[in-house]
mmCIF file of C-alpha atoms and ligand atoms in Angstrom:
data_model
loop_
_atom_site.group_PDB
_atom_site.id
_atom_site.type_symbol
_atom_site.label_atom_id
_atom_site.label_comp_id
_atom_site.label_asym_id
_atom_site.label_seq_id
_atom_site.Cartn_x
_atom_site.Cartn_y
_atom_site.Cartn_z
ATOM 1 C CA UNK A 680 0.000 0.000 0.000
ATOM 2 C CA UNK A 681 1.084 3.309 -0.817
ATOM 3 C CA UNK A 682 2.034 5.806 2.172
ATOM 4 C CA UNK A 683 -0.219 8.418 1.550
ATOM 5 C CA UNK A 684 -3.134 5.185 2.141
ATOM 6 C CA UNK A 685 -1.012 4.035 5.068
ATOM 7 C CA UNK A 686 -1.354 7.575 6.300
ATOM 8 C CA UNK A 687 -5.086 7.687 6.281
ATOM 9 C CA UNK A 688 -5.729 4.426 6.981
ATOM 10 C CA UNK A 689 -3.596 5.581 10.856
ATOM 11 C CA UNK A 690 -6.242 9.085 10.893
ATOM 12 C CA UNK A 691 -8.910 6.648 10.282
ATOM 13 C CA UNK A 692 -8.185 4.405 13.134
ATOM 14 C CA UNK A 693 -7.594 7.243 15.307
ATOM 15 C CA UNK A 694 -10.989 8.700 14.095
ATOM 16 C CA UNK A 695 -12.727 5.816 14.956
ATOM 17 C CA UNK A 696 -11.639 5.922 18.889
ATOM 18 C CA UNK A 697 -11.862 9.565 19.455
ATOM 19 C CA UNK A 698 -13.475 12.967 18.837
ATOM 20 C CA UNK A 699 -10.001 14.648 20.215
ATOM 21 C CA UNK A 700 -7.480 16.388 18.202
ATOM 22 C CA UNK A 701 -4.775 13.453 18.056
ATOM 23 C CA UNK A 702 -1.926 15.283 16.478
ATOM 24 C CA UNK A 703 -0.045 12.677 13.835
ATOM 25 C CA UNK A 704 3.981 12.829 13.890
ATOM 26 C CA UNK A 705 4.936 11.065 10.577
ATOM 27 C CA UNK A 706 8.065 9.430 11.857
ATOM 28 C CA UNK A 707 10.715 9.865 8.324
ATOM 29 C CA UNK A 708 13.822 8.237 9.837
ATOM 30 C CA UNK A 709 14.020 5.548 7.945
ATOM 31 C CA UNK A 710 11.765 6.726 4.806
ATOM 32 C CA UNK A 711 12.963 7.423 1.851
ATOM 33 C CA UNK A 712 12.764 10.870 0.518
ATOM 34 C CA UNK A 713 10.437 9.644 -2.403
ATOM 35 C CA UNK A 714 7.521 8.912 0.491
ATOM 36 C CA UNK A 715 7.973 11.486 2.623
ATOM 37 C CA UNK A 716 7.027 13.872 -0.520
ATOM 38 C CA UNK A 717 3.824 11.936 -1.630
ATOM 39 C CA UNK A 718 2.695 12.678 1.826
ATOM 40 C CA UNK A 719 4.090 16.257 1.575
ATOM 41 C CA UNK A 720 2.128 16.655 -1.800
ATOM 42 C CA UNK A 721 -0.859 15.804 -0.304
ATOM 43 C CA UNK A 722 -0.552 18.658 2.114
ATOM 44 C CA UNK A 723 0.978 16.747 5.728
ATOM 45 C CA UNK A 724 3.563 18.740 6.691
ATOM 46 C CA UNK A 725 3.850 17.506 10.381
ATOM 47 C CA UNK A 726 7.521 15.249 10.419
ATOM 48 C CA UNK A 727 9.624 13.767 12.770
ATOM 49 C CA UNK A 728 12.803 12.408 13.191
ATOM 50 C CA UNK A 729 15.402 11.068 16.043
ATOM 51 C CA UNK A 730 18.995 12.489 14.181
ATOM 52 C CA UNK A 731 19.787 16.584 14.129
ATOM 53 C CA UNK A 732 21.410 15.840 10.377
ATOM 54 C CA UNK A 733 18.691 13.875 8.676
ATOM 55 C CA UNK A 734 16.131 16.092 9.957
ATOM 56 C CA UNK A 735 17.700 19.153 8.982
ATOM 57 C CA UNK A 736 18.228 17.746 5.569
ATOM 58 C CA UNK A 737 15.018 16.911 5.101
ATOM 59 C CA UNK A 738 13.677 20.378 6.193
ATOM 60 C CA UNK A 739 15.960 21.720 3.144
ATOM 61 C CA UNK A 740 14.156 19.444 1.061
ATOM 62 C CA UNK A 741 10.729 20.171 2.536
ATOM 63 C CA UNK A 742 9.824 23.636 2.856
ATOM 64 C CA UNK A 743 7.020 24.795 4.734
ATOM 65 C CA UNK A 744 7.161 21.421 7.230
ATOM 66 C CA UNK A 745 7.398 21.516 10.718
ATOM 67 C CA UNK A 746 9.368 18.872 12.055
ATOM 68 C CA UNK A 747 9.269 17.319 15.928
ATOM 69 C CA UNK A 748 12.947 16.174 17.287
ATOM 70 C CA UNK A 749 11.806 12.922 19.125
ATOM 71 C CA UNK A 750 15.357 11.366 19.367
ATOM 72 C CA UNK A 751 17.653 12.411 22.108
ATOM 73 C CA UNK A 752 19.462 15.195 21.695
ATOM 74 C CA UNK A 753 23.371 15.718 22.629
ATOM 75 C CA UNK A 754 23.785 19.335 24.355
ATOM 76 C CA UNK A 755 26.848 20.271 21.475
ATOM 77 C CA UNK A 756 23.850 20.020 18.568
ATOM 78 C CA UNK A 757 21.801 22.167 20.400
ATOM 79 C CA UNK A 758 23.047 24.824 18.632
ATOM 80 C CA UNK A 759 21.748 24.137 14.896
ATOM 81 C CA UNK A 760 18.359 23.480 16.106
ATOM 82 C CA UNK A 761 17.396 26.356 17.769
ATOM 83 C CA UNK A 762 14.591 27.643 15.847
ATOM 84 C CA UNK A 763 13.914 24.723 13.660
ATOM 85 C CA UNK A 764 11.613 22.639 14.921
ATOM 86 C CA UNK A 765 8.233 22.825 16.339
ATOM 87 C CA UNK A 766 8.550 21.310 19.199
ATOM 88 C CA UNK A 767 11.352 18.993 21.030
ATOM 89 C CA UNK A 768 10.207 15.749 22.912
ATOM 90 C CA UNK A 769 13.036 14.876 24.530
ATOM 91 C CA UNK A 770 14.406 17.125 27.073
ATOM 92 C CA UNK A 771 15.930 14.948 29.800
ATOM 93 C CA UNK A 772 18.692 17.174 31.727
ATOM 94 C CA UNK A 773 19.121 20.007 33.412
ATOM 95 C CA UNK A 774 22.575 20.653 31.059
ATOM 96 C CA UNK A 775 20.494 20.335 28.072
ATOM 97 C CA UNK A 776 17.577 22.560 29.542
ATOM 98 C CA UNK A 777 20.453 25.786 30.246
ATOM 99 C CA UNK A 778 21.916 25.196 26.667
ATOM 100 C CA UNK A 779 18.376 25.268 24.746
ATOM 101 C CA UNK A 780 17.652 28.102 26.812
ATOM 102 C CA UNK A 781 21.680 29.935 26.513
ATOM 103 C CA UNK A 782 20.578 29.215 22.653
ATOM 104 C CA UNK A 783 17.681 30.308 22.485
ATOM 105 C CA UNK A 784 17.948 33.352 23.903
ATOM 106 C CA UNK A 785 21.059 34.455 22.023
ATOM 107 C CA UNK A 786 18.742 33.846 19.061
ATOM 108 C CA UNK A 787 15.583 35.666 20.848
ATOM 109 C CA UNK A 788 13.364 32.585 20.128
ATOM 110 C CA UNK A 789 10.949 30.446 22.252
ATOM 111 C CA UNK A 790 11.746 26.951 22.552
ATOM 112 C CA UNK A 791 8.977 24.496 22.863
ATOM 113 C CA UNK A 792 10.058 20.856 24.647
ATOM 114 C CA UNK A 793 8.071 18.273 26.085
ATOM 115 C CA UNK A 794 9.878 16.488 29.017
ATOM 116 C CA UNK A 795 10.839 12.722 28.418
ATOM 117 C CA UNK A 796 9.974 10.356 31.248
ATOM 118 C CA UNK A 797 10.874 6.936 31.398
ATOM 119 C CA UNK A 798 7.968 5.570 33.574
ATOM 120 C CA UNK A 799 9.187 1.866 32.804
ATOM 121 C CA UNK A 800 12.463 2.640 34.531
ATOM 122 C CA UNK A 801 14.210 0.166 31.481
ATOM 123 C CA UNK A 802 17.718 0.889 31.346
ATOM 124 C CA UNK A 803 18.311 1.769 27.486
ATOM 125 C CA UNK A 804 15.766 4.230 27.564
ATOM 126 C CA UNK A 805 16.538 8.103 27.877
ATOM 127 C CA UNK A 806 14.132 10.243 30.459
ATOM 128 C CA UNK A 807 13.844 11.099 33.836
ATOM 129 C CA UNK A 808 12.130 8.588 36.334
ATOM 130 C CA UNK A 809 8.917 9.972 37.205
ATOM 131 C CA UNK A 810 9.960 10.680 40.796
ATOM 132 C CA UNK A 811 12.390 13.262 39.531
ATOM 133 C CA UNK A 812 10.215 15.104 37.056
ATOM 134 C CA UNK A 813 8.151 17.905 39.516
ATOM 135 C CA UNK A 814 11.563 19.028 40.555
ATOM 136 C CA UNK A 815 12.805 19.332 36.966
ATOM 137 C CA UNK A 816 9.487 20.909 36.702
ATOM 138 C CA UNK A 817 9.810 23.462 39.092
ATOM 139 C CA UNK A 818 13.512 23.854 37.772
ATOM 140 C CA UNK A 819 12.605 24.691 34.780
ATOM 141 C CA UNK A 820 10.619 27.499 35.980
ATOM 142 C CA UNK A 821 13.700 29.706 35.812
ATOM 143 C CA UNK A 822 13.884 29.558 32.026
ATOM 144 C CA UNK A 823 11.962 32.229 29.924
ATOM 145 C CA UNK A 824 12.995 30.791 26.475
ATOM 146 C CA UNK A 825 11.986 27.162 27.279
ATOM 147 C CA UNK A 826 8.029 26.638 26.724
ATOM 148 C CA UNK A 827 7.400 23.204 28.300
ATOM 149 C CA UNK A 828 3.839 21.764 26.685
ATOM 150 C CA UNK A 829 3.942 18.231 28.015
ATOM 151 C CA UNK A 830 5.283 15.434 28.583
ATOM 152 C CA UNK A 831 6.415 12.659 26.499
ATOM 153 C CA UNK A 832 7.485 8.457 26.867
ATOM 154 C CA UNK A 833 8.107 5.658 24.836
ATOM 155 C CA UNK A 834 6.784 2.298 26.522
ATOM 156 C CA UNK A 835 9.021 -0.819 26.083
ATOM 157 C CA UNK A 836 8.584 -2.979 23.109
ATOM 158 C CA UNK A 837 6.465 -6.109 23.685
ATOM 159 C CA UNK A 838 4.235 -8.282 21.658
ATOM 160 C CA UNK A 839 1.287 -7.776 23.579
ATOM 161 C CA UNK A 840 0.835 -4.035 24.029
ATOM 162 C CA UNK A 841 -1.521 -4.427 27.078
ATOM 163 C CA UNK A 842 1.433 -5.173 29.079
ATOM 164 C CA UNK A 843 2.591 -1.784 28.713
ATOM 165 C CA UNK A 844 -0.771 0.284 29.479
ATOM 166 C CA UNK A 845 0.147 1.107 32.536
ATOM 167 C CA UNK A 846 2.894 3.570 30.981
ATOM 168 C CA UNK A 847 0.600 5.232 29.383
ATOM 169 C CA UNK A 848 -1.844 5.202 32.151
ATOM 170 C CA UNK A 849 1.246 6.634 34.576
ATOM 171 C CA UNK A 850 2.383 9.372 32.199
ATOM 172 C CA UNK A 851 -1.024 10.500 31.669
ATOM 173 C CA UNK A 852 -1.453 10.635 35.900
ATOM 174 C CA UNK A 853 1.873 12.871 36.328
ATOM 175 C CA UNK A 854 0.371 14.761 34.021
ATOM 176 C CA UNK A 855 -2.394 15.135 36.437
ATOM 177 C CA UNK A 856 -0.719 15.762 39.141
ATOM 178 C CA UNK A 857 1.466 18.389 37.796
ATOM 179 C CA UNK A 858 -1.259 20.468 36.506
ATOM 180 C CA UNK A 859 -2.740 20.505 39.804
ATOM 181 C CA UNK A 860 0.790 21.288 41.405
ATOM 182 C CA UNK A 861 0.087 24.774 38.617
ATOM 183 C CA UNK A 862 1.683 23.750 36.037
ATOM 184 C CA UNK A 863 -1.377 24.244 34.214
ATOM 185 C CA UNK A 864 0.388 24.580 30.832
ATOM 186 C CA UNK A 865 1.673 20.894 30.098
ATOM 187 C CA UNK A 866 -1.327 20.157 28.025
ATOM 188 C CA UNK A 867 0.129 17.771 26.058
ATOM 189 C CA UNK A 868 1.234 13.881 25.942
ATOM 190 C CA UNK A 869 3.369 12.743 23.129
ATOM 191 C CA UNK A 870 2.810 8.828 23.844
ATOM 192 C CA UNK A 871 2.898 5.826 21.320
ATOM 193 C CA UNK A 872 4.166 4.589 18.655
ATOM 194 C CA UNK A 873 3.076 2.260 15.352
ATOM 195 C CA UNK A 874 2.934 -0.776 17.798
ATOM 196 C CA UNK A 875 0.403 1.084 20.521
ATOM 197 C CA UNK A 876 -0.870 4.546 19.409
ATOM 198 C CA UNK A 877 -4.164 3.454 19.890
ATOM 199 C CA UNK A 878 -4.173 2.463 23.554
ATOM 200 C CA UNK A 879 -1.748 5.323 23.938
ATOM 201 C CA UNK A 880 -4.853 7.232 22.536
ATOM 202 C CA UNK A 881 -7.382 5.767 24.862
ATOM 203 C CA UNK A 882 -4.868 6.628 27.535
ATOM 204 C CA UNK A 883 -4.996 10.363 27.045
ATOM 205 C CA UNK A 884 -2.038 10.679 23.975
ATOM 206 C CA UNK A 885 -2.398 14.320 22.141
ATOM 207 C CA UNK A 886 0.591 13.799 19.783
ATOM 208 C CA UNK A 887 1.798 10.205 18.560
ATOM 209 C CA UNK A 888 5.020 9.566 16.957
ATOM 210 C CA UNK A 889 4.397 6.948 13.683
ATOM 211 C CA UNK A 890 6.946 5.578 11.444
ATOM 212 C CA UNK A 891 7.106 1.937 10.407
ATOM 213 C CA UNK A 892 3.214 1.209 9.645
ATOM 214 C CA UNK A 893 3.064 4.994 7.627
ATOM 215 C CA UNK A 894 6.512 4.382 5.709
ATOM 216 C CA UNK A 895 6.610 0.064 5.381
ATOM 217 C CA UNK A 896 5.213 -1.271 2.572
HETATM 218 C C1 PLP B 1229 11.332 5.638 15.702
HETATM 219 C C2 PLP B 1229 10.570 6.329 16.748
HETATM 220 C C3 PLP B 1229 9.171 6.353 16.707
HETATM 221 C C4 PLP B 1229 8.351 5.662 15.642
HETATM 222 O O1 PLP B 1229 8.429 4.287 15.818
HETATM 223 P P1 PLP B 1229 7.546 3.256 14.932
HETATM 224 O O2 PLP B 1229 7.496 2.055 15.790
HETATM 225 O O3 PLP B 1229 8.294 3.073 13.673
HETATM 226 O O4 PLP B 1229 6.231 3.879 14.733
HETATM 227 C C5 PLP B 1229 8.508 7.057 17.707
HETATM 228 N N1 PLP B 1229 9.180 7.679 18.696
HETATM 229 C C6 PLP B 1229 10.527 7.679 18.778
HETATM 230 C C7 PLP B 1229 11.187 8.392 19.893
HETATM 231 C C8 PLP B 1229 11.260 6.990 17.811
HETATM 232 O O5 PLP B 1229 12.600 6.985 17.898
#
């Protein structure tokens, strides 16, 4: 099936479970340029990738898209992104919060970032434990050119995605909790992938993050 059908057949899914706004991430890492631009000619403009390089090629290639860095992102690159991307998912650290923010500033533009958490504690993944995240909350405060929107996870790969509700279920309580601590502003949840988007849906997701079942054939 072609991508653009892939890409419709995932809005149609999503329609089917909810009346809410579920913004779609097309996730281009490992697309080829070809099907990114069918969906680009049919108007999607909303990209992501997980490497500083390939997305900022891509943006050369793809004017007028807005592309999400979902990947983690090492403090020394933080200075060719500033300004390019909609929004950043993965902001983990407190050195990576005072460079986007050093960088930002010199450049006099607002940075929006979700925080990552790693609710499922595994070992290879990138976040803070939820435990640490209201006092990267409140540290965060501080920062003028840092717009935090939400929070963001990746649940651990299984075969039967029920195992990993709970993830979605936790992320979607800190985000509770936090908003009733005042931070009334981290409206959104960037939370599954091709494998569980939908349960991450039914779990309170406002942004997933798609790749292999929009860009496999
Ligand atoms: C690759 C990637 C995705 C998309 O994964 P698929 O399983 O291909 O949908 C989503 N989020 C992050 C952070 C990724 O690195």
């Amino acid at each position: 099936m072609s991508v653009l059908t892939n890409y419709y057949n995932v809005e149609n899914k999503i329609k089917k479970i909810t009346q809410r706004n579920i913004q779609i991430v097309a996730v281009s890492k490992y697309a080829k340029d070809s099907d990114v631009n069918s969906l680009y000619q049919s108007g999607i403009r909303i990209f992501g990738e997980n490497r500083v390089e390939n997305a900022l090629n891509k943006q050369a290639t793809f004017p007028d898209s807005h592309w999400h860095m979902i990947g983690s992102l090492q403090t020394r690159k933080v200075k060719d992104i500033i300004g390019k991307f909609k929004l950043i998912h993965s902001l983990d650290r407190e050195n990576l919060a005072q460079e986007i923010e050093k960088r930002s500033e010199q450049k006099e533009v607002i940075t929006n970032c979700l925080v990552q958490v790693n609710i499922s504690k595994e070992e290879s993944k990138s976040g803070l434990h939820k435990e640490e995240v209201l006092d990267f909350m409140k540290y965060l405060e501080d920062f003028k050119w840092i717009n935090v929107k939400g929070l963001m996870t990746m649940a651990p790969f299984t075969d039967n995605p029920e195992e990993v509700r709970y993830v979605f279920k936790d992320l979607a309580n800190l985000q509770r909790e936090l908003i009733n601590k005042g931070f009334a502003n981290i409206t959104e949840l960037s939370m599954g992938m091709s494998n569980d988007y939908l349960m991450a849906i039914e779990e309170g997701a406002t942004i997933v993050r798609i790749g292999s079942e929009i860009f496999s054939n």
